[in-house]
Short mmCIF file of C-alpha atoms and ligand atoms in Angstrom, two decimals:
data_model
loop_
_atom_site.label_atom_id
_atom_site.label_comp_id
_atom_site.label_asym_id
_atom_site.label_seq_id
_atom_site.Cartn_x
_atom_site.Cartn_y
_atom_site.Cartn_z
CA MET S 9 73.36 65.95 112.12
CA ALA S 10 76.28 68.06 114.11
CA SER S 11 77.39 71.12 113.37
CA TRP S 12 81.02 71.56 112.29
CA THR S 13 81.94 73.80 115.20
CA SER S 14 81.09 71.02 117.15
CA LYS S 15 82.25 68.57 114.78
CA LEU S 16 85.65 70.32 115.05
CA SER S 17 85.78 70.97 118.72
CA ARG S 18 85.62 67.29 119.26
CA TRP S 19 87.96 66.30 116.96
CA ALA S 20 90.40 68.15 118.60
CA GLU S 21 89.10 67.04 122.54
CA LYS S 22 89.90 63.66 121.07
CA ARG S 23 93.83 65.57 120.38
CA TRP S 24 94.56 68.38 122.92
CA ASP S 25 92.54 67.18 125.91
CA LEU S 26 91.41 71.37 125.20
CA LYS S 27 88.16 71.49 127.93
CA GLU S 28 91.12 70.72 130.90
CA VAL S 29 93.43 74.09 129.86
CA LEU S 30 90.84 76.39 128.44
CA THR S 31 87.61 75.42 131.47
CA PRO S 32 89.68 77.90 134.05
CA ILE S 33 90.35 80.26 132.01
CA LEU S 34 87.28 81.02 129.95
CA ASP S 35 84.45 79.51 132.18
CA THR S 36 84.40 83.07 134.87
CA GLU S 37 81.36 85.10 135.68
CA VAL S 38 80.61 88.45 134.16
CA THR S 39 79.52 89.68 136.62
CA ASP S 40 76.66 93.42 136.74
CA TYR S 41 78.47 95.98 137.95
CA LYS S 42 81.71 94.96 135.62
CA GLN S 43 79.48 95.53 132.34
CA LYS S 44 79.54 99.27 133.27
CA VAL S 45 81.40 102.01 130.62
CA ARG S 46 84.17 102.37 133.30
CA PHE S 47 84.64 99.45 133.43
CA CYS S 48 86.21 99.09 129.82
CA TRP S 49 89.19 102.00 129.28
CA GLY S 50 91.72 98.71 129.54
CA GLY S 51 90.00 96.64 127.51
CA MET S 52 89.51 99.18 124.70
CA THR S 53 92.49 100.67 124.37
CA PHE S 54 94.33 96.41 124.20
CA ALA S 55 91.82 95.90 121.10
CA LEU S 56 93.98 99.32 119.68
CA ILE S 57 96.65 97.94 120.13
CA VAL S 58 95.64 94.95 119.02
CA ILE S 59 95.32 97.38 115.97
CA GLU S 60 98.05 99.13 116.41
CA LEU S 61 100.20 95.65 115.76
CA ALA S 62 98.32 94.35 113.18
CA THR S 63 98.38 97.18 111.22
CA GLY S 64 101.86 98.50 111.64
CA ILE S 65 103.19 95.29 110.52
CA PHE S 66 101.88 95.89 107.21
CA LEU S 67 103.42 99.41 107.20
CA ALA S 68 106.80 97.81 108.18
CA TYR S 69 106.21 95.68 104.28
CA TYR S 70 106.71 99.42 102.11
CA TYR S 71 108.63 101.34 105.27
CA GLN S 72 112.32 102.17 104.69
CA PRO S 73 114.20 104.30 107.59
CA SER S 74 116.38 106.32 105.89
CA VAL S 75 116.51 109.70 105.35
CA LYS S 76 115.96 109.48 101.67
CA GLY S 77 113.77 106.69 102.00
CA ALA S 78 111.21 107.46 104.40
CA PHE S 79 108.86 110.29 103.24
CA GLN S 80 108.75 108.48 99.27
CA SER S 81 107.38 105.03 101.02
CA ILE S 82 105.45 106.89 103.78
CA VAL S 83 104.00 108.91 100.37
CA PHE S 84 104.83 105.50 98.78
CA ILE S 85 101.86 103.85 101.32
CA THR S 86 99.88 106.64 100.52
CA ASP S 87 99.13 106.54 96.84
CA GLN S 88 100.80 103.44 95.42
CA VAL S 89 99.69 100.55 97.52
CA HIS S 90 96.50 98.79 97.85
CA LEU S 91 94.64 99.85 100.95
CA GLY S 92 98.09 101.86 101.50
CA TRP S 93 95.75 104.49 102.75
CA LEU S 94 93.93 102.60 104.55
CA ILE S 95 95.87 100.54 106.13
CA ARG S 96 98.25 104.11 107.05
CA GLY S 97 95.20 105.24 108.68
CA ILE S 98 93.89 103.20 110.82
CA HIS S 99 97.42 102.88 112.17
CA HIS S 100 97.82 106.55 112.85
CA TYR S 101 94.61 107.80 114.04
CA ALA S 102 93.95 104.61 116.75
CA SER S 103 97.97 106.23 117.76
CA TYR S 104 96.11 108.90 118.79
CA LEU S 105 93.09 107.01 120.28
CA ILE S 106 95.38 105.21 122.55
CA ILE S 107 96.41 108.15 124.12
CA VAL S 108 92.47 109.16 125.12
CA THR S 109 91.88 105.27 126.01
CA VAL S 110 94.76 105.06 128.50
CA ALA S 111 94.58 107.97 130.14
CA VAL S 112 91.15 107.88 130.78
CA HIS S 113 91.59 103.98 132.17
CA THR S 114 94.73 105.87 134.18
CA LEU S 115 92.16 108.44 135.40
CA ILE S 116 89.33 105.32 136.11
CA VAL S 117 91.54 103.56 138.63
CA PHE S 118 93.12 106.25 139.87
CA PHE S 119 90.33 107.47 140.81
CA ARG S 120 87.96 104.20 142.11
CA GLY S 121 91.31 103.64 143.95
CA ALA S 122 91.73 100.45 142.05
CA TYR S 123 94.90 100.73 142.80
CA LYS S 124 95.22 99.68 146.84
CA PRO S 125 96.55 96.85 147.52
CA PRO S 126 96.66 94.33 147.49
CA ARG S 127 96.68 95.42 143.14
CA GLU S 128 99.99 97.92 143.55
CA MET S 129 101.47 95.64 140.81
CA THR S 130 99.00 96.20 138.51
CA TRP S 131 99.14 99.88 139.35
CA VAL S 132 103.08 99.26 138.50
CA SER S 133 102.73 97.50 135.30
CA GLY S 134 100.01 100.23 134.66
CA VAL S 135 102.58 103.08 134.85
CA PHE S 136 105.30 101.26 132.76
CA LEU S 137 102.27 100.57 130.17
CA LEU S 138 101.57 104.15 130.21
CA LEU S 139 105.48 105.24 129.71
CA LEU S 140 105.31 102.44 126.34
CA CYS S 141 102.56 104.17 125.03
CA PHE S 142 104.73 107.46 125.63
CA ALA S 143 107.24 106.25 124.18
CA PHE S 144 104.80 104.40 121.07
CA SER S 145 104.37 107.78 120.25
CA PHE S 146 107.56 110.18 120.59
CA THR S 147 109.13 107.37 118.05
CA GLY S 148 106.24 107.14 115.42
CA TYR S 149 106.07 109.96 115.26
CA LEU S 150 109.33 110.61 113.75
CA LEU S 151 108.95 107.83 110.98
CA THR S 152 107.47 110.33 108.62
CA TRP S 153 110.67 112.16 108.59
CA ASP S 154 108.22 115.41 107.57
CA GLN S 155 108.22 118.63 108.63
CA ARG S 156 106.12 117.94 111.97
CA GLY S 157 107.26 114.63 112.52
CA TYR S 158 111.02 116.38 112.69
CA TRP S 159 110.77 118.83 114.85
CA ALA S 160 108.60 117.40 116.96
CA THR S 161 111.36 115.07 117.61
CA ARG S 162 113.75 118.10 117.42
CA ILE S 163 112.02 119.39 120.52
CA GLY S 164 111.72 116.42 122.51
CA THR S 165 114.94 116.37 122.88
CA GLY S 166 115.86 119.33 123.20
CA MET S 167 113.83 118.83 126.04
CA ALA S 168 115.96 115.51 127.08
CA SER S 169 118.18 117.99 127.40
CA GLU S 170 117.27 120.03 130.07
CA ILE S 171 117.54 117.35 132.68
CA PRO S 172 120.56 118.89 134.93
CA LEU S 173 123.99 116.11 134.40
CA ILE S 174 123.01 113.77 132.08
CA GLY S 175 121.29 116.48 129.85
CA GLU S 176 123.27 116.35 127.38
CA TYR S 177 124.63 112.57 127.12
CA LEU S 178 120.67 111.77 126.86
CA MET S 179 120.06 114.43 124.25
CA ILE S 180 122.93 112.55 121.55
CA PHE S 181 121.79 109.21 122.92
CA LEU S 182 118.97 109.37 121.77
CA GLN S 183 119.53 111.02 118.47
CA GLY S 184 122.81 108.40 117.99
CA GLY S 185 124.57 111.55 117.47
CA TYR S 186 125.04 115.44 117.22
CA GLY S 187 121.44 116.13 115.13
CA VAL S 188 118.06 114.61 114.16
CA LYS S 189 119.99 112.94 110.85
CA GLN S 190 120.14 109.24 109.45
CA PRO S 191 120.70 107.71 113.20
CA THR S 192 118.05 109.11 114.43
CA ILE S 193 115.69 107.49 111.78
CA ILE S 194 117.67 103.73 112.57
CA ARG S 195 117.40 104.65 116.12
CA PHE S 196 113.39 105.24 115.95
CA TYR S 197 112.32 102.85 113.73
CA VAL S 198 114.75 100.02 115.77
CA SER S 199 112.70 100.74 119.23
CA HIS S 200 109.46 101.24 117.72
CA VAL S 201 108.80 98.01 116.01
CA ILE S 202 111.08 95.53 117.47
CA VAL S 203 112.39 96.64 121.15
CA LEU S 204 109.10 98.39 121.99
CA PRO S 205 106.82 95.77 121.06
CA ILE S 206 108.10 92.86 123.34
CA LEU S 207 108.85 94.92 126.32
CA LEU S 208 105.32 96.18 125.95
CA ILE S 209 104.09 92.09 125.02
CA GLY S 210 105.70 91.31 128.73
CA LEU S 211 104.20 93.98 130.36
CA LEU S 212 100.50 93.07 129.31
CA ILE S 213 100.71 89.64 129.24
CA ALA S 214 101.85 90.80 133.30
CA HIS S 215 99.36 93.30 133.61
CA PHE S 216 96.52 90.63 132.28
CA PHE S 217 97.82 87.86 134.80
CA MET S 218 97.56 89.55 138.28
CA ILE S 219 93.99 91.56 136.79
CA ARG S 220 92.34 87.83 136.05
CA ARG S 221 94.33 86.36 139.45
CA GLN S 222 92.65 89.16 141.86
CA GLY S 223 89.31 90.62 139.75
CA VAL S 224 88.87 94.14 139.34
CA LYS S 225 88.48 96.16 142.37
CA GLU S 226 84.47 95.93 143.45
CA PRO S 227 82.38 99.13 143.55
CA PHE S 228 82.35 101.25 146.65
CA MET Z 2 119.03 79.56 178.01
CA ASP Z 3 121.58 77.11 176.68
CA GLU Z 4 118.96 74.20 175.59
CA LYS Z 5 118.28 77.53 172.56
CA LYS Z 6 122.33 78.30 171.68
CA ALA Z 7 122.46 74.15 170.89
CA ILE Z 8 120.18 73.92 168.88
CA ASP Z 9 120.62 77.36 166.75
CA LYS Z 10 123.70 75.38 166.20
CA GLU Z 11 122.59 72.19 164.27
CA ASN Z 12 120.21 74.52 163.26
CA PRO Z 13 122.93 76.12 159.70
CA THR Z 14 120.77 78.58 158.84
CA SER Z 15 120.43 80.45 161.67
CA SER Z 16 123.82 82.03 161.81
CA PHE Z 17 126.47 82.69 159.76
CA SER Z 18 127.34 79.14 158.00
CA ARG Z 19 128.83 77.99 154.67
CA ARG Z 20 125.48 78.42 153.13
CA LYS Z 21 125.29 81.86 153.84
CA LEU Z 22 128.41 82.96 152.50
CA LEU Z 23 127.54 81.06 149.12
CA LYS Z 24 123.95 83.25 148.76
CA PHE Z 25 126.19 85.87 149.12
CA ILE Z 26 128.60 85.08 146.41
CA THR Z 27 126.42 84.20 144.37
CA ALA Z 28 124.23 87.20 144.70
CA PHE Z 29 126.40 89.92 144.55
CA LEU Z 30 128.43 87.70 141.15
CA GLY Z 31 124.81 87.90 140.19
CA LEU Z 32 124.49 90.96 140.73
CA PHE Z 33 127.53 91.86 138.62
CA GLY Z 34 126.68 89.99 135.88
CA LEU Z 35 124.33 92.22 136.12
CA GLY Z 36 125.82 94.99 135.61
CA ALA Z 37 127.60 94.70 132.95
CA VAL Z 38 125.17 92.52 131.37
CA PHE Z 39 122.94 96.57 131.99
CA SER Z 40 126.11 98.55 131.42
CA SER Z 41 127.02 97.18 128.29
CA THR Z 42 124.10 97.00 126.60
CA ILE Z 43 124.29 101.07 127.38
CA ALA Z 44 127.62 101.58 126.50
CA PHE Z 45 126.90 99.54 123.01
CA LEU Z 46 124.10 102.17 122.69
CA THR Z 47 125.53 105.35 123.01
CA PRO Z 48 126.94 106.56 119.47
CA PRO Z 49 130.61 105.80 119.42
CA ARG Z 50 133.43 108.58 119.91
CA SER Z 51 133.09 109.42 115.57
CA ALA Z 52 130.20 109.25 114.83
CA LEU Z 53 129.22 112.34 116.05
CA LYS Z 54 130.90 114.83 114.03
CA LYS Z 55 131.14 118.33 114.36
CA VAL Z 56 130.68 120.81 112.59
CA GLY Z 57 133.15 124.27 112.33
CA GLY Z 58 135.56 126.12 110.00
CA TRP Z 59 135.66 128.19 108.43
CA GLN Z 60 133.07 128.13 105.61
CA VAL Z 61 132.63 130.69 102.15
CA VAL Z 62 128.17 131.66 101.81
CA GLY Z 63 127.24 134.72 99.55
CA ASN Z 64 129.02 137.00 98.10
CA LEU Z 65 129.16 140.63 98.46
CA SER Z 66 126.81 141.53 95.47
CA GLU Z 67 124.02 140.36 96.74
CA PHE Z 68 123.58 143.20 98.91
CA LYS Z 69 121.97 144.91 96.18
CA GLU Z 70 119.35 143.31 96.42
CA ALA Z 71 118.62 142.96 99.53
CA LEU Z 72 119.99 143.89 102.59
CA SER Z 73 119.27 140.66 104.56
CA LEU Z 74 120.26 137.15 103.33
CA SER Z 75 119.41 133.84 103.75
CA LYS Z 76 121.85 131.61 103.95
CA VAL Z 77 122.93 128.13 105.27
CA TYR Z 78 126.26 126.99 107.23
CA PHE Z 79 126.51 123.56 107.30
CA GLY Z 80 123.30 123.08 106.89
CA LEU Z 81 122.41 125.83 110.05
CA PRO Z 82 119.98 128.32 108.54
CA ILE Z 83 121.86 132.04 108.98
CA LEU Z 84 121.59 135.72 108.39
CA LEU Z 85 123.49 138.18 107.03
CA MET Z 86 122.43 141.38 107.46
CA LYS Z 87 124.69 144.71 105.89
CA GLU Z 88 123.12 147.75 108.40
CA GLU Z 89 124.67 150.74 109.35
CA LEU Z 90 126.95 148.25 112.19
CA GLY Z 91 128.51 147.32 109.17
CA LEU Z 92 128.01 144.56 107.47
CA ARG Z 93 127.31 140.88 110.45
CA VAL Z 94 125.76 137.39 110.53
CA PHE Z 95 124.12 135.98 113.04
CA SER Z 96 122.65 132.44 113.27
CA ALA Z 97 118.88 131.99 112.52
CA VAL Z 98 118.20 129.18 114.76
CA CYS Z 99 115.73 130.84 117.74
CA PRO Z 100 117.51 130.25 121.23
CA HIS Z 101 113.84 130.18 122.63
CA LEU Z 102 113.23 126.73 120.96
CA GLY Z 103 114.84 125.79 117.55
CA CYS Z 104 111.99 127.61 115.33
CA ILE Z 105 113.44 130.23 112.55
CA ILE Z 106 113.53 133.45 112.83
CA GLN Z 107 113.03 136.09 109.81
CA TRP Z 108 114.56 139.98 109.81
CA ASP Z 109 111.96 142.38 109.09
CA GLU Z 110 112.76 145.09 107.57
CA LYS Z 111 110.46 147.47 108.86
CA LYS Z 112 111.26 147.77 111.71
CA LYS Z 113 114.33 146.71 111.52
CA THR Z 114 114.27 143.80 113.93
CA PHE Z 115 114.66 139.62 113.78
CA LEU Z 116 110.77 138.22 114.44
CA CYS Z 117 109.59 134.59 115.84
CA PRO Z 118 107.39 133.37 114.49
CA CYS Z 119 106.71 130.18 117.10
CA HIS Z 120 106.67 132.25 120.51
CA ASP Z 121 106.75 135.87 119.11
CA ALA Z 122 110.31 137.04 120.40
CA ILE Z 123 112.02 139.76 118.98
CA PHE Z 124 115.88 141.10 118.71
CA ASP Z 125 117.25 144.02 118.27
CA LYS Z 126 119.42 144.72 115.07
CA SER Z 127 122.08 144.04 117.61
CA GLY Z 128 120.88 140.62 118.58
CA LYS Z 129 120.09 141.22 121.76
CA VAL Z 130 115.98 140.29 123.12
CA VAL Z 131 113.65 143.24 122.83
CA LYS Z 132 110.44 141.58 124.04
CA GLY Z 133 109.60 137.50 124.12
CA PRO Z 134 110.00 133.82 126.61
CA LEU Z 135 113.65 134.30 126.13
CA LYS Z 136 116.91 135.27 128.18
CA ASP Z 137 120.03 134.85 125.19
CA ALA Z 138 121.24 136.80 122.17
CA LEU Z 139 121.16 136.05 119.05
CA LEU Z 140 124.71 133.92 118.55
CA PRO Z 141 126.77 136.10 115.85
CA PHE Z 142 128.94 134.16 113.50
CA ASP Z 143 132.71 135.09 112.58
CA LEU Z 144 132.87 136.88 109.93
CA LYS Z 145 135.34 137.88 106.68
CA VAL Z 146 135.57 139.40 103.47
CA GLU Z 147 137.44 137.93 101.01
CA GLY Z 148 136.86 140.70 97.62
CA GLU Z 149 133.94 139.47 96.81
CA MET Z 150 133.66 136.74 98.90
CA ILE Z 151 131.88 136.19 102.17
CA SER Z 152 133.41 133.77 104.46
CA VAL Z 153 131.65 132.99 108.04
CA ARG Z 154 132.82 130.18 111.27
CA LEU Z 155 130.51 129.63 113.96
CA PRO Z 156 132.25 130.22 116.55
CA GLU Z 157 131.99 127.59 119.27
CA GLU Z 158 133.91 129.46 122.22
CA LYS Z 159 130.35 132.08 122.83
CA LEU Z 160 128.44 128.95 123.11
CA HIS Z 161 129.22 128.63 126.46
CA GLY Z 162 125.85 130.13 128.48
CA TYR Z 163 123.31 128.95 125.58
CA PRO Z 164 121.15 126.18 126.56
CA SER Z 165 122.36 122.43 125.54
CA TRP Z 166 119.91 121.44 123.26
CA PHE Z 167 121.61 124.56 121.44
CA ARG Z 168 124.91 124.41 121.58
CA ILE Z 169 124.48 120.06 120.43
CA THR Z 170 122.18 121.34 118.32
CA MET Z 171 125.15 124.50 116.74
CA ILE Z 172 127.59 122.32 116.58
CA SER Z 173 125.89 119.32 114.71
CA GLY Z 174 124.83 121.73 112.00
CA VAL Z 175 121.65 120.04 110.59
C1 LIG H 302 98.83 99.58 126.92
C2 LIG H 302 98.05 99.87 128.11
C3 LIG H 302 96.90 99.65 128.78
C4 LIG H 302 95.75 98.62 129.10
C5 LIG H 302 96.08 97.28 127.02
C6 LIG H 302 95.34 97.78 129.99
C7 LIG H 302 94.08 97.44 129.47
C8 LIG H 302 93.60 96.33 130.97
C9 LIG H 302 92.20 96.01 131.26
C10 LIG H 302 91.85 95.14 129.70
C11 LIG H 302 91.87 95.64 131.93
C12 LIG H 302 90.86 95.04 132.60
C13 LIG H 302 89.14 96.75 132.88
C14 LIG H 302 89.57 97.56 133.34
O1 LIG H 302 89.84 98.32 134.29
O2 LIG H 302 90.27 98.43 132.51
C15 LIG H 302 93.04 96.87 133.73
C16 LIG H 302 93.09 97.12 134.38
C17 LIG H 302 93.95 98.27 134.84
N1 LIG H 302 95.00 98.54 134.80
FE1 LIG H 302 95.48 98.64 133.05
N2 LIG H 302 96.39 98.63 130.80
C18 LIG H 302 96.74 99.42 130.32
C19 LIG H 302 97.48 100.81 130.82
C20 LIG H 302 97.63 101.08 132.02
C21 LIG H 302 98.33 102.19 133.17
C22 LIG H 302 98.07 102.76 132.50
C23 LIG H 302 97.51 101.56 134.35
C24 LIG H 302 98.11 103.07 135.72
C25 LIG H 302 98.52 103.66 135.97
C26 LIG H 302 97.23 100.88 134.55
C27 LIG H 302 96.98 100.77 135.79
C28 LIG H 302 95.64 98.92 135.69
C29 LIG H 302 95.08 98.57 137.06
C30 LIG H 302 94.80 99.00 138.67
C31 LIG H 302 94.06 97.48 136.71
C32 LIG H 302 92.61 96.84 137.60
C33 LIG H 302 91.45 97.95 137.91
C34 LIG H 302 90.77 97.77 138.76
O3 LIG H 302 90.98 96.19 139.47
O4 LIG H 302 89.85 98.11 138.74
N3 LIG H 302 96.59 100.07 133.57
N4 LIG H 302 93.96 97.43 132.20
S1 LIG H 303 111.37 129.74 119.06
FE1 LIG H 303 111.50 131.66 118.98
S2 LIG H 303 110.16 132.15 120.86
FE2 LIG H 303 110.08 130.28 120.86
#
């Protein structure tokens, strides 16, 4: 008797002719040099990003982006919601790990010279991905609305204000006003859960498309 | 030579043709449209003037009788931490926000100096920097006493010369 997986695949095959679509995507040889740890950091970053997206969606069911509600809802998630502490903990620690893996990935790409033509645009998309990672961290940090998050944001927007000419405007733009207050929470929240994820997914598609078309750079 | 010119004439893309003009106009309008969308987005996200509320004016923050227990009082002015001081120089008020990076300074009664916990800045009792990673003195507030009541006011004109973030934070309240 055929296994249930092959039954399922035959069932799907009959309807959508999936082999034709999937074979060119899945049928790639993973050569030896790709199995080195140094080629894994981009993939690790991606795995962590998937984890962040998943846990982030869970958190969004309870989080309240307001001066009154933010910290309370964080405490509620941690102490009351079933497995809330776990979801929040994973979201929290994975966000730190992403900075580590993306930094290592960038350095390895740099020192291997993998940014050179014809892969320049992979590098450029990567730079934007790196900036996005920082933007995620910066906006996410405020959301707990505790002393640490509040002051980190004050320092961050204060740094922006030192940029010549546009600094003051930029600070007010980031904060949504003169101070770090309710409008700041909303701004950071919408950026963190809507705008940045859309940009991230778009850039990841571009990044991966180029890598699949070109293959990773071979060792020297 | 002549032959080549004749060919060029028949090939509309090789000289300035109607097609080229139309392409140019489309590109121009396209760029203009993108610019309009982009600049409107930025304008939308810029907080409108009416949302930029400044704090200012006189606010009663304390009472002279409170100085019986201590020579320095921590108070708030529209959410901003301030320090009321009573010493030889008389009654004085300073913003407690360190002009270096914004931590909250404290008065050290033994040494008669202000101390910032973040990067160890020290200010003398007139607010001038004694030591530390900054040049700006503490911001003195305007002060008046009516009966027993102490009122203070943010002196907006004195904010000039402080870093941008400090000026914006001061007028925002906290
Ligand atoms: C969100 C962050 C990112 C993710 C999820 C990601 C993911 C990946 C993955 C899975 C690979 C293929 C395997 C590998 O070499 O690790 C890769 C390759 C590459 N990435 Fe990234 N990446 C990210 C950020 C960046 C950054 C910040 C840069 C550089 C500024 C960058 C530049 C590159 C380049 C040039 C390659 C090709 C490497 C080669 O051919 O050996 N990426 N990325
Ligand atoms: S913030 Fe006060 S010394 Fe740095």
